[in-house]
Amino acid sequence: METSRDWSIEWVESLKWLAIAFPITAIVALIVGALLLTLTKWGRQFWNVSGNYFRGEGAWRTWLFVAVLLLFSLLTVRLSVLLSYWGNDLFASFQAIVAGLGSGDAAALSEAKSAFWDAVKLWVVLIVIWTVNQLVYLYAKLAFDIRWRVWLTERVTADWMQGGAFYRTRFIDKTIDNPDQRIQADTITFTEQSRVLSLGAIEAVVSVVSFTKVLWDLSGPMTVLGVTIPRAALFIVLTYVLISTIIAFWIGHPLIRINFLMERTNANFRYALVRVRDAAESVAFYRGEQSERVSLFSRFAEVIKVQWAYVYRMLKFVGWNFVVTQSASLFPYLIQFPRFASGEVTLGGMSQTASAFREIQDSLSFFRESYDDFAAYRASVIRLDGLLVASKESRELPKIAATDVEDGLNLDKIGVRKPNGDALIDELNLALQPTDAVVVKGASGSGKTTLLRTLAQMWPYGDGEISRPAGSETLFLSQVPYLPLGDLRTAVEYPGTPDSISDEALREALTKVHLAHLIDRLDEEADWAKILSPGEQQRLAFARILLMKPKVVFLDEATSAVDEGLEFALYNLIRTETPNTIIVSVAHRSTVDQHHTQVLTLAGDGSWRLAPL
């Protein structure tokens, strides 16, 4: 019994097909990709987010990975085509068996049965190859996603941290929301959907081309209303899917904006919940449960509002896709039945027609059915690109010039302004040498803390130049010390690297700042910002001074949470342990004055006065 293909040499033919299809597909994909990156806004945003992953040092590994994925994708299409021919042979054997039984031809019946078992053996071979291909292909896809996500997360996080962008983005004209959510969640969507949509599109196009040849060979003319349509099955499927896809795009277009709003409102609600968790003690003291509940439900109402908009739009989109898909299942049989009834096509041919019709319809429908995924993907591209653009703009904001020196602290014509341009400090000049200590005083709102932000190059509304020792030799301590997640050792050594200081030195420093009760808990991991009292946190910050021994230290109300006795002990400890350290303190308490040699008084209108103590 004749088969639809010569299966004995099919492996050779398939290798030839792959050898031809791979370079053609690769070249076409590169050309289309280049056009999308150049001509579309989202393409340019994609390249801004992840272009460096595909160029520069090490990019050859990425392209090798892409080539492997493309090869597996083409092999998947080829196997699908071969399975359609196998289906043709299987159903042709059924028809031959029926014919043999009807005619009583024993030889024909035996040949048909033999063809059936040959088809079964062939199925085993094809399914084994298909299974191995799919498992390896799945591993390669997931490995590619992980590798890309690692690179992208490191790239976006590093860019967000660079130049203090994580802080200074609040000063740009168009601030961004929830950078944490963009780094954690949008990187996943970006990498996975970039791979899914691109490979899916390639597979869809290659499948259409491959099965078009199959459907072309099986199609015949069809007369409709007196008009004869040549190759009717092929023409009808292409027309049907094209029209349905255009309508689906029109219905689904609003999903891009809706997905963007869903990401933002959900992130805002999650952030509000985290805020309540982090400020649980303060909320409890104020008995602010009702106020917080109202605020949370208000944000949650925005989430639900956007989600309902998503539901209504998805009902239209999915409903249309369902109608289109289900309607298409009957078409190939309606089209081929007259030819089957007249004997022009076999049962196997009719079955393969339905299979090819379905493959082409599904492949072309990929673009229609994936539109909601593309909408979510487009929103992630916008959010990641927005984060990178905001970080870049924040680094371009002005900041005072800084010069590294070996010793001393020199402020040259430092000016500090409010965001509206009103002057807080005009042309502040200050020269300090080792052992000097200055306390900064002034009424609330006069610019004391803002001066420290300006000197730390955080505040963009300032000018002038600062000369100070480089790196960790200049240390800024805020009123509420930052305690990173991890064990206590990491919290004490911050901002140094973990395990850079011996346990003995850590225990000694903690003892000197009256935290001896913590010396046996260095390896304990906890949220120390929640465990330690504000006073204990400020004492821990002073332990950092003892360990790092900076040449210059700026203290912003660094003893506001301890009593006057501890305040005296902590300042005296610094003067004793690090006598050459230059100290600049912002303080309201008059008890701090005794530890300094000069006082800088700010008036808040630009004027200032420096006097000895």
mmCIF file with all atom_site columns, C-alpha atoms in Angstrom, residues 341-496:
data_model
loop_
_atom_site.group_PDB
_atom_site.id
_atom_site.type_symbol
_atom_site.label_atom_id
_atom_site.label_alt_id
_atom_site.label_comp_id
_atom_site.label_asym_id
_atom_site.label_entity_id
_atom_site.label_seq_id
_atom_site.pdbx_PDB_ins_code
_atom_site.Cartn_x
_atom_site.Cartn_y
_atom_site.Cartn_z
_atom_site.occupancy
_atom_site.B_iso_or_equiv
_atom_site.pdbx_formal_charge
_atom_site.auth_seq_id
_atom_site.auth_comp_id
_atom_site.auth_asym_id
_atom_site.auth_atom_id
_atom_site.pdbx_PDB_model_num
ATOM 1   C CA . ALA A 1 341 ? -17.877 11.798 -1.733 1.00 0.00 ? 341 ALA A CA 1
ATOM 2   C CA . SER A 1 342 ? -16.799 11.801 -5.375 1.00 0.00 ? 342 SER A CA 1
ATOM 3   C CA . GLY A 1 343 ? -13.623 9.851  -4.606 1.00 0.00 ? 343 GLY A CA 1
ATOM 4   C CA . GLU A 1 344 ? -11.244 12.676 -5.468 1.00 0.00 ? 344 GLU A CA 1
ATOM 5   C CA . VAL A 1 345 ? -9.698  12.604 -1.991 1.00 0.00 ? 345 VAL A CA 1
ATOM 6   C CA . THR A 1 346 ? -9.240  9.720  0.433  1.00 0.00 ? 346 THR A CA 1
ATOM 7   C CA . LEU A 1 347 ? -10.276 9.550  4.070  1.00 0.00 ? 347 LEU A CA 1
ATOM 8   C CA . GLY A 1 348 ? -6.634  10.052 4.987  1.00 0.00 ? 348 GLY A CA 1
ATOM 9   C CA . GLY A 1 349 ? -6.448  13.089 2.719  1.00 0.00 ? 349 GLY A CA 1
ATOM 10  C CA . MET A 1 350 ? -9.595  14.496 4.288  1.00 0.00 ? 350 MET A CA 1
ATOM 11  C CA . SER A 1 351 ? -8.132  13.916 7.758  1.00 0.00 ? 351 SER A CA 1
ATOM 12  C CA . GLN A 1 352 ? -4.858  15.592 6.765  1.00 0.00 ? 352 GLN A CA 1
ATOM 13  C CA . THR A 1 353 ? -6.789  18.482 5.263  1.00 0.00 ? 353 THR A CA 1
ATOM 14  C CA . ALA A 1 354 ? -8.494  19.060 8.601  1.00 0.00 ? 354 ALA A CA 1
ATOM 15  C CA . SER A 1 355 ? -5.149  18.760 10.378 1.00 0.00 ? 355 SER A CA 1
ATOM 16  C CA . ALA A 1 356 ? -3.397  21.201 8.020  1.00 0.00 ? 356 ALA A CA 1
ATOM 17  C CA . PHE A 1 357 ? -6.370  23.568 8.125  1.00 0.00 ? 357 PHE A CA 1
ATOM 18  C CA . ARG A 1 358 ? -6.277  23.503 11.927 1.00 0.00 ? 358 ARG A CA 1
ATOM 19  C CA . GLU A 1 359 ? -2.513  24.050 12.044 1.00 0.00 ? 359 GLU A CA 1
ATOM 20  C CA . ILE A 1 360 ? -2.691  27.045 9.711  1.00 0.00 ? 360 ILE A CA 1
ATOM 21  C CA . GLN A 1 361 ? -5.721  28.442 11.516 1.00 0.00 ? 361 GLN A CA 1
ATOM 22  C CA . ASP A 1 362 ? -4.038  27.996 14.910 1.00 0.00 ? 362 ASP A CA 1
ATOM 23  C CA . SER A 1 363 ? -0.756  29.453 13.670 1.00 0.00 ? 363 SER A CA 1
ATOM 24  C CA . LEU A 1 364 ? -2.341  32.525 12.158 1.00 0.00 ? 364 LEU A CA 1
ATOM 25  C CA . SER A 1 365 ? -4.579  32.829 15.206 1.00 0.00 ? 365 SER A CA 1
ATOM 26  C CA . PHE A 1 366 ? -1.470  33.009 17.416 1.00 0.00 ? 366 PHE A CA 1
ATOM 27  C CA . PHE A 1 367 ? -1.245  36.734 16.771 1.00 0.00 ? 367 PHE A CA 1
ATOM 28  C CA . ARG A 1 368 ? -4.928  37.185 17.569 1.00 0.00 ? 368 ARG A CA 1
ATOM 29  C CA . GLU A 1 369 ? -5.039  34.993 20.672 1.00 0.00 ? 369 GLU A CA 1
ATOM 30  C CA . SER A 1 370 ? -1.741  36.301 22.063 1.00 0.00 ? 370 SER A CA 1
ATOM 31  C CA . TYR A 1 371 ? -2.856  39.905 22.012 1.00 0.00 ? 371 TYR A CA 1
ATOM 32  C CA . ASP A 1 372 ? -3.775  39.904 25.702 1.00 0.00 ? 372 ASP A CA 1
ATOM 33  C CA . ASP A 1 373 ? -0.322  38.463 26.528 1.00 0.00 ? 373 ASP A CA 1
ATOM 34  C CA . PHE A 1 374 ? 1.236   41.133 24.340 1.00 0.00 ? 374 PHE A CA 1
ATOM 35  C CA . ALA A 1 375 ? -0.771  43.774 26.200 1.00 0.00 ? 375 ALA A CA 1
ATOM 36  C CA . ALA A 1 376 ? 0.654   42.623 29.550 1.00 0.00 ? 376 ALA A CA 1
ATOM 37  C CA . TYR A 1 377 ? 4.109   42.389 27.979 1.00 0.00 ? 377 TYR A CA 1
ATOM 38  C CA . ARG A 1 378 ? 3.826   45.881 26.496 1.00 0.00 ? 378 ARG A CA 1
ATOM 39  C CA . ALA A 1 379 ? 2.940   47.259 29.936 1.00 0.00 ? 379 ALA A CA 1
ATOM 40  C CA . SER A 1 380 ? 6.064   45.626 31.428 1.00 0.00 ? 380 SER A CA 1
ATOM 41  C CA . VAL A 1 381 ? 8.245   47.067 28.669 1.00 0.00 ? 381 VAL A CA 1
ATOM 42  C CA . ILE A 1 382 ? 6.830   50.531 29.376 1.00 0.00 ? 382 ILE A CA 1
ATOM 43  C CA . ARG A 1 383 ? 7.409   50.175 33.124 1.00 0.00 ? 383 ARG A CA 1
ATOM 44  C CA . LEU A 1 384 ? 10.992  48.905 32.853 1.00 0.00 ? 384 LEU A CA 1
ATOM 45  C CA . ASP A 1 385 ? 11.893  51.493 30.235 1.00 0.00 ? 385 ASP A CA 1
ATOM 46  C CA . GLY A 1 386 ? 10.291  54.160 32.435 1.00 0.00 ? 386 GLY A CA 1
ATOM 47  C CA . LEU A 1 387 ? 12.432  53.084 35.389 1.00 0.00 ? 387 LEU A CA 1
ATOM 48  C CA . LEU A 1 388 ? 15.630  53.232 33.347 1.00 0.00 ? 388 LEU A CA 1
ATOM 49  C CA . VAL A 1 389 ? 14.724  56.607 31.852 1.00 0.00 ? 389 VAL A CA 1
ATOM 50  C CA . ALA A 1 390 ? 13.846  57.990 35.288 1.00 0.00 ? 390 ALA A CA 1
ATOM 51  C CA . SER A 1 391 ? 17.120  56.719 36.751 1.00 0.00 ? 391 SER A CA 1
ATOM 52  C CA . LYS A 1 392 ? 19.047  58.336 33.903 1.00 0.00 ? 392 LYS A CA 1
ATOM 53  C CA . GLU A 1 393 ? 17.214  61.644 34.340 1.00 0.00 ? 393 GLU A CA 1
ATOM 54  C CA . SER A 1 394 ? 17.850  61.598 38.092 1.00 0.00 ? 394 SER A CA 1
ATOM 55  C CA . ARG A 1 395 ? 21.596  61.209 37.515 1.00 0.00 ? 395 ARG A CA 1
ATOM 56  C CA . GLU A 1 396 ? 21.507  64.209 35.198 1.00 0.00 ? 396 GLU A CA 1
ATOM 57  C CA . LEU A 1 397 ? 20.035  66.420 37.928 1.00 0.00 ? 397 LEU A CA 1
ATOM 58  C CA . PRO A 1 398 ? 22.519  68.975 39.268 1.00 0.00 ? 398 PRO A CA 1
ATOM 59  C CA . LYS A 1 399 ? 24.558  68.288 42.398 1.00 0.00 ? 399 LYS A CA 1
ATOM 60  C CA . ILE A 1 400 ? 27.433  70.007 44.076 1.00 0.00 ? 400 ILE A CA 1
ATOM 61  C CA . ALA A 1 401 ? 30.944  69.257 42.883 1.00 0.00 ? 401 ALA A CA 1
ATOM 62  C CA . ALA A 1 402 ? 33.060  67.001 45.090 1.00 0.00 ? 402 ALA A CA 1
ATOM 63  C CA . THR A 1 403 ? 36.820  66.641 45.388 1.00 0.00 ? 403 THR A CA 1
ATOM 64  C CA . ASP A 1 404 ? 38.644  63.873 47.223 1.00 0.00 ? 404 ASP A CA 1
ATOM 65  C CA . VAL A 1 405 ? 41.310  64.976 49.677 1.00 0.00 ? 405 VAL A CA 1
ATOM 66  C CA . GLU A 1 406 ? 43.482  63.153 52.185 1.00 0.00 ? 406 GLU A CA 1
ATOM 67  C CA . ASP A 1 407 ? 42.369  65.074 55.276 1.00 0.00 ? 407 ASP A CA 1
ATOM 68  C CA . GLY A 1 408 ? 40.103  67.923 56.251 1.00 0.00 ? 408 GLY A CA 1
ATOM 69  C CA . LEU A 1 409 ? 36.723  69.232 55.131 1.00 0.00 ? 409 LEU A CA 1
ATOM 70  C CA . ASN A 1 410 ? 36.283  72.301 52.957 1.00 0.00 ? 410 ASN A CA 1
ATOM 71  C CA . LEU A 1 411 ? 32.998  73.837 51.810 1.00 0.00 ? 411 LEU A CA 1
ATOM 72  C CA . ASP A 1 412 ? 33.376  76.381 49.030 1.00 0.00 ? 412 ASP A CA 1
ATOM 73  C CA . LYS A 1 413 ? 30.413  78.650 48.245 1.00 0.00 ? 413 LYS A CA 1
ATOM 74  C CA . ILE A 1 414 ? 27.806  76.045 49.083 1.00 0.00 ? 414 ILE A CA 1
ATOM 75  C CA . GLY A 1 415 ? 24.298  77.191 48.180 1.00 0.00 ? 415 GLY A CA 1
ATOM 76  C CA . VAL A 1 416 ? 21.113  75.388 49.161 1.00 0.00 ? 416 VAL A CA 1
ATOM 77  C CA . ARG A 1 417 ? 17.680  76.199 47.755 1.00 0.00 ? 417 ARG A CA 1
ATOM 78  C CA . LYS A 1 418 ? 14.151  74.959 48.110 1.00 0.00 ? 418 LYS A CA 1
ATOM 79  C CA . PRO A 1 419 ? 12.556  73.256 45.065 1.00 0.00 ? 419 PRO A CA 1
ATOM 80  C CA . ASN A 1 420 ? 10.752  76.535 44.286 1.00 0.00 ? 420 ASN A CA 1
ATOM 81  C CA . GLY A 1 421 ? 14.086  78.376 44.134 1.00 0.00 ? 421 GLY A CA 1
ATOM 82  C CA . ASP A 1 422 ? 13.938  80.173 47.512 1.00 0.00 ? 422 ASP A CA 1
ATOM 83  C CA . ALA A 1 423 ? 17.355  80.336 49.166 1.00 0.00 ? 423 ALA A CA 1
ATOM 84  C CA . LEU A 1 424 ? 18.009  78.446 52.388 1.00 0.00 ? 424 LEU A CA 1
ATOM 85  C CA . ILE A 1 425 ? 21.776  78.939 52.474 1.00 0.00 ? 425 ILE A CA 1
ATOM 86  C CA . ASP A 1 426 ? 23.907  81.297 50.367 1.00 0.00 ? 426 ASP A CA 1
ATOM 87  C CA . GLU A 1 427 ? 27.623  80.785 49.674 1.00 0.00 ? 427 GLU A CA 1
ATOM 88  C CA . LEU A 1 428 ? 28.537  78.857 52.805 1.00 0.00 ? 428 LEU A CA 1
ATOM 89  C CA . ASN A 1 429 ? 32.306  78.684 53.246 1.00 0.00 ? 429 ASN A CA 1
ATOM 90  C CA . LEU A 1 430 ? 33.774  76.416 55.886 1.00 0.00 ? 430 LEU A CA 1
ATOM 91  C CA . ALA A 1 431 ? 37.247  74.917 56.380 1.00 0.00 ? 431 ALA A CA 1
ATOM 92  C CA . LEU A 1 432 ? 37.769  72.251 59.033 1.00 0.00 ? 432 LEU A CA 1
ATOM 93  C CA . GLN A 1 433 ? 40.856  70.337 60.050 1.00 0.00 ? 433 GLN A CA 1
ATOM 94  C CA . PRO A 1 434 ? 41.211  67.048 61.981 1.00 0.00 ? 434 PRO A CA 1
ATOM 95  C CA . THR A 1 435 ? 39.889  67.324 65.595 1.00 0.00 ? 435 THR A CA 1
ATOM 96  C CA . ASP A 1 436 ? 37.503  70.166 64.606 1.00 0.00 ? 436 ASP A CA 1
ATOM 97  C CA . ALA A 1 437 ? 33.825  69.804 65.508 1.00 0.00 ? 437 ALA A CA 1
ATOM 98  C CA . VAL A 1 438 ? 30.911  71.970 64.352 1.00 0.00 ? 438 VAL A CA 1
ATOM 99  C CA . VAL A 1 439 ? 27.307  71.870 65.528 1.00 0.00 ? 439 VAL A CA 1
ATOM 100 C CA . VAL A 1 440 ? 24.672  73.193 63.112 1.00 0.00 ? 440 VAL A CA 1
ATOM 101 C CA . LYS A 1 441 ? 21.777  75.030 64.755 1.00 0.00 ? 441 LYS A CA 1
ATOM 102 C CA . GLY A 1 442 ? 18.700  76.825 63.512 1.00 0.00 ? 442 GLY A CA 1
ATOM 103 C CA . ALA A 1 443 ? 14.937  76.872 63.642 1.00 0.00 ? 443 ALA A CA 1
ATOM 104 C CA . SER A 1 444 ? 12.922  74.070 62.069 1.00 0.00 ? 444 SER A CA 1
ATOM 105 C CA . GLY A 1 445 ? 12.858  74.514 58.297 1.00 0.00 ? 445 GLY A CA 1
ATOM 106 C CA . SER A 1 446 ? 16.060  76.549 58.194 1.00 0.00 ? 446 SER A CA 1
ATOM 107 C CA . GLY A 1 447 ? 17.809  73.888 56.097 1.00 0.00 ? 447 GLY A CA 1
ATOM 108 C CA . LYS A 1 448 ? 19.929  71.937 58.573 1.00 0.00 ? 448 LYS A CA 1
ATOM 109 C CA . THR A 1 449 ? 19.142  68.438 57.304 1.00 0.00 ? 449 THR A CA 1
ATOM 110 C CA . THR A 1 450 ? 18.877  69.748 53.748 1.00 0.00 ? 450 THR A CA 1
ATOM 111 C CA . LEU A 1 451 ? 22.438  71.015 54.068 1.00 0.00 ? 451 LEU A CA 1
ATOM 112 C CA . LEU A 1 452 ? 23.620  67.489 54.893 1.00 0.00 ? 452 LEU A CA 1
ATOM 113 C CA . ARG A 1 453 ? 21.654  66.114 51.938 1.00 0.00 ? 453 ARG A CA 1
ATOM 114 C CA . THR A 1 454 ? 23.341  68.683 49.710 1.00 0.00 ? 454 THR A CA 1
ATOM 115 C CA . LEU A 1 455 ? 26.795  67.807 51.024 1.00 0.00 ? 455 LEU A CA 1
ATOM 116 C CA . ALA A 1 456 ? 26.037  64.112 50.424 1.00 0.00 ? 456 ALA A CA 1
ATOM 117 C CA . GLN A 1 457 ? 25.182  65.042 46.781 1.00 0.00 ? 457 GLN A CA 1
ATOM 118 C CA . MET A 1 458 ? 21.592  63.865 47.276 1.00 0.00 ? 458 MET A CA 1
ATOM 119 C CA . TRP A 1 459 ? 19.773  67.215 47.100 1.00 0.00 ? 459 TRP A CA 1
ATOM 120 C CA . PRO A 1 460 ? 19.625  68.561 43.509 1.00 0.00 ? 460 PRO A CA 1
ATOM 121 C CA . TYR A 1 461 ? 18.849  72.167 44.434 1.00 0.00 ? 461 TYR A CA 1
ATOM 122 C CA . GLY A 1 462 ? 22.326  73.220 45.481 1.00 0.00 ? 462 GLY A CA 1
ATOM 123 C CA . ASP A 1 463 ? 25.646  74.439 44.137 1.00 0.00 ? 463 ASP A CA 1
ATOM 124 C CA . GLY A 1 464 ? 29.232  74.928 45.225 1.00 0.00 ? 464 GLY A CA 1
ATOM 125 C CA . GLU A 1 465 ? 31.995  72.441 45.950 1.00 0.00 ? 465 GLU A CA 1
ATOM 126 C CA . ILE A 1 466 ? 32.901  70.135 48.803 1.00 0.00 ? 466 ILE A CA 1
ATOM 127 C CA . SER A 1 467 ? 36.355  68.694 49.459 1.00 0.00 ? 467 SER A CA 1
ATOM 128 C CA . ARG A 1 468 ? 36.390  65.674 51.796 1.00 0.00 ? 468 ARG A CA 1
ATOM 129 C CA . PRO A 1 469 ? 38.055  62.284 52.255 1.00 0.00 ? 469 PRO A CA 1
ATOM 130 C CA . ALA A 1 470 ? 36.833  59.697 49.767 1.00 0.00 ? 470 ALA A CA 1
ATOM 131 C CA . GLY A 1 471 ? 34.544  56.734 50.212 1.00 0.00 ? 471 GLY A CA 1
ATOM 132 C CA . SER A 1 472 ? 33.829  55.344 53.664 1.00 0.00 ? 472 SER A CA 1
ATOM 133 C CA . GLU A 1 473 ? 36.254  57.814 55.252 1.00 0.00 ? 473 GLU A CA 1
ATOM 134 C CA . THR A 1 474 ? 33.346  60.276 55.144 1.00 0.00 ? 474 THR A CA 1
ATOM 135 C CA . LEU A 1 475 ? 30.304  58.927 56.970 1.00 0.00 ? 475 LEU A CA 1
ATOM 136 C CA . PHE A 1 476 ? 26.755  60.293 57.222 1.00 0.00 ? 476 PHE A CA 1
ATOM 137 C CA . LEU A 1 477 ? 24.503  59.136 60.077 1.00 0.00 ? 477 LEU A CA 1
ATOM 138 C CA . SER A 1 478 ? 20.786  59.870 59.807 1.00 0.00 ? 478 SER A CA 1
ATOM 139 C CA . GLN A 1 479 ? 18.399  60.344 62.718 1.00 0.00 ? 479 GLN A CA 1
ATOM 140 C CA . VAL A 1 480 ? 16.865  56.919 62.051 1.00 0.00 ? 480 VAL A CA 1
ATOM 141 C CA . PRO A 1 481 ? 19.767  54.565 61.248 1.00 0.00 ? 481 PRO A CA 1
ATOM 142 C CA . TYR A 1 482 ? 19.264  52.118 58.432 1.00 0.00 ? 482 TYR A CA 1
ATOM 143 C CA . LEU A 1 483 ? 19.484  48.458 59.459 1.00 0.00 ? 483 LEU A CA 1
ATOM 144 C CA . PRO A 1 484 ? 19.676  46.052 56.500 1.00 0.00 ? 484 PRO A CA 1
ATOM 145 C CA . LEU A 1 485 ? 17.998  42.655 56.468 1.00 0.00 ? 485 LEU A CA 1
ATOM 146 C CA . GLY A 1 486 ? 20.153  39.800 57.713 1.00 0.00 ? 486 GLY A CA 1
ATOM 147 C CA . ASP A 1 487 ? 22.064  38.931 60.847 1.00 0.00 ? 487 ASP A CA 1
ATOM 148 C CA . LEU A 1 488 ? 23.159  41.449 63.466 1.00 0.00 ? 488 LEU A CA 1
ATOM 149 C CA . ARG A 1 489 ? 26.754  41.327 62.248 1.00 0.00 ? 489 ARG A CA 1
ATOM 150 C CA . THR A 1 490 ? 25.649  42.657 58.856 1.00 0.00 ? 490 THR A CA 1
ATOM 151 C CA . ALA A 1 491 ? 23.679  45.447 60.537 1.00 0.00 ? 491 ALA A CA 1
ATOM 152 C CA . VAL A 1 492 ? 26.654  46.571 62.648 1.00 0.00 ? 492 VAL A CA 1
ATOM 153 C CA . GLU A 1 493 ? 29.173  46.452 59.787 1.00 0.00 ? 493 GLU A CA 1
ATOM 154 C CA . TYR A 1 494 ? 26.912  48.357 57.355 1.00 0.00 ? 494 TYR A CA 1
ATOM 155 C CA . PRO A 1 495 ? 27.794  49.920 54.919 1.00 0.00 ? 495 PRO A CA 1
ATOM 156 C CA . GLY A 1 496 ? 30.869  47.696 54.941 1.00 0.00 ? 496 GLY A CA 1
#
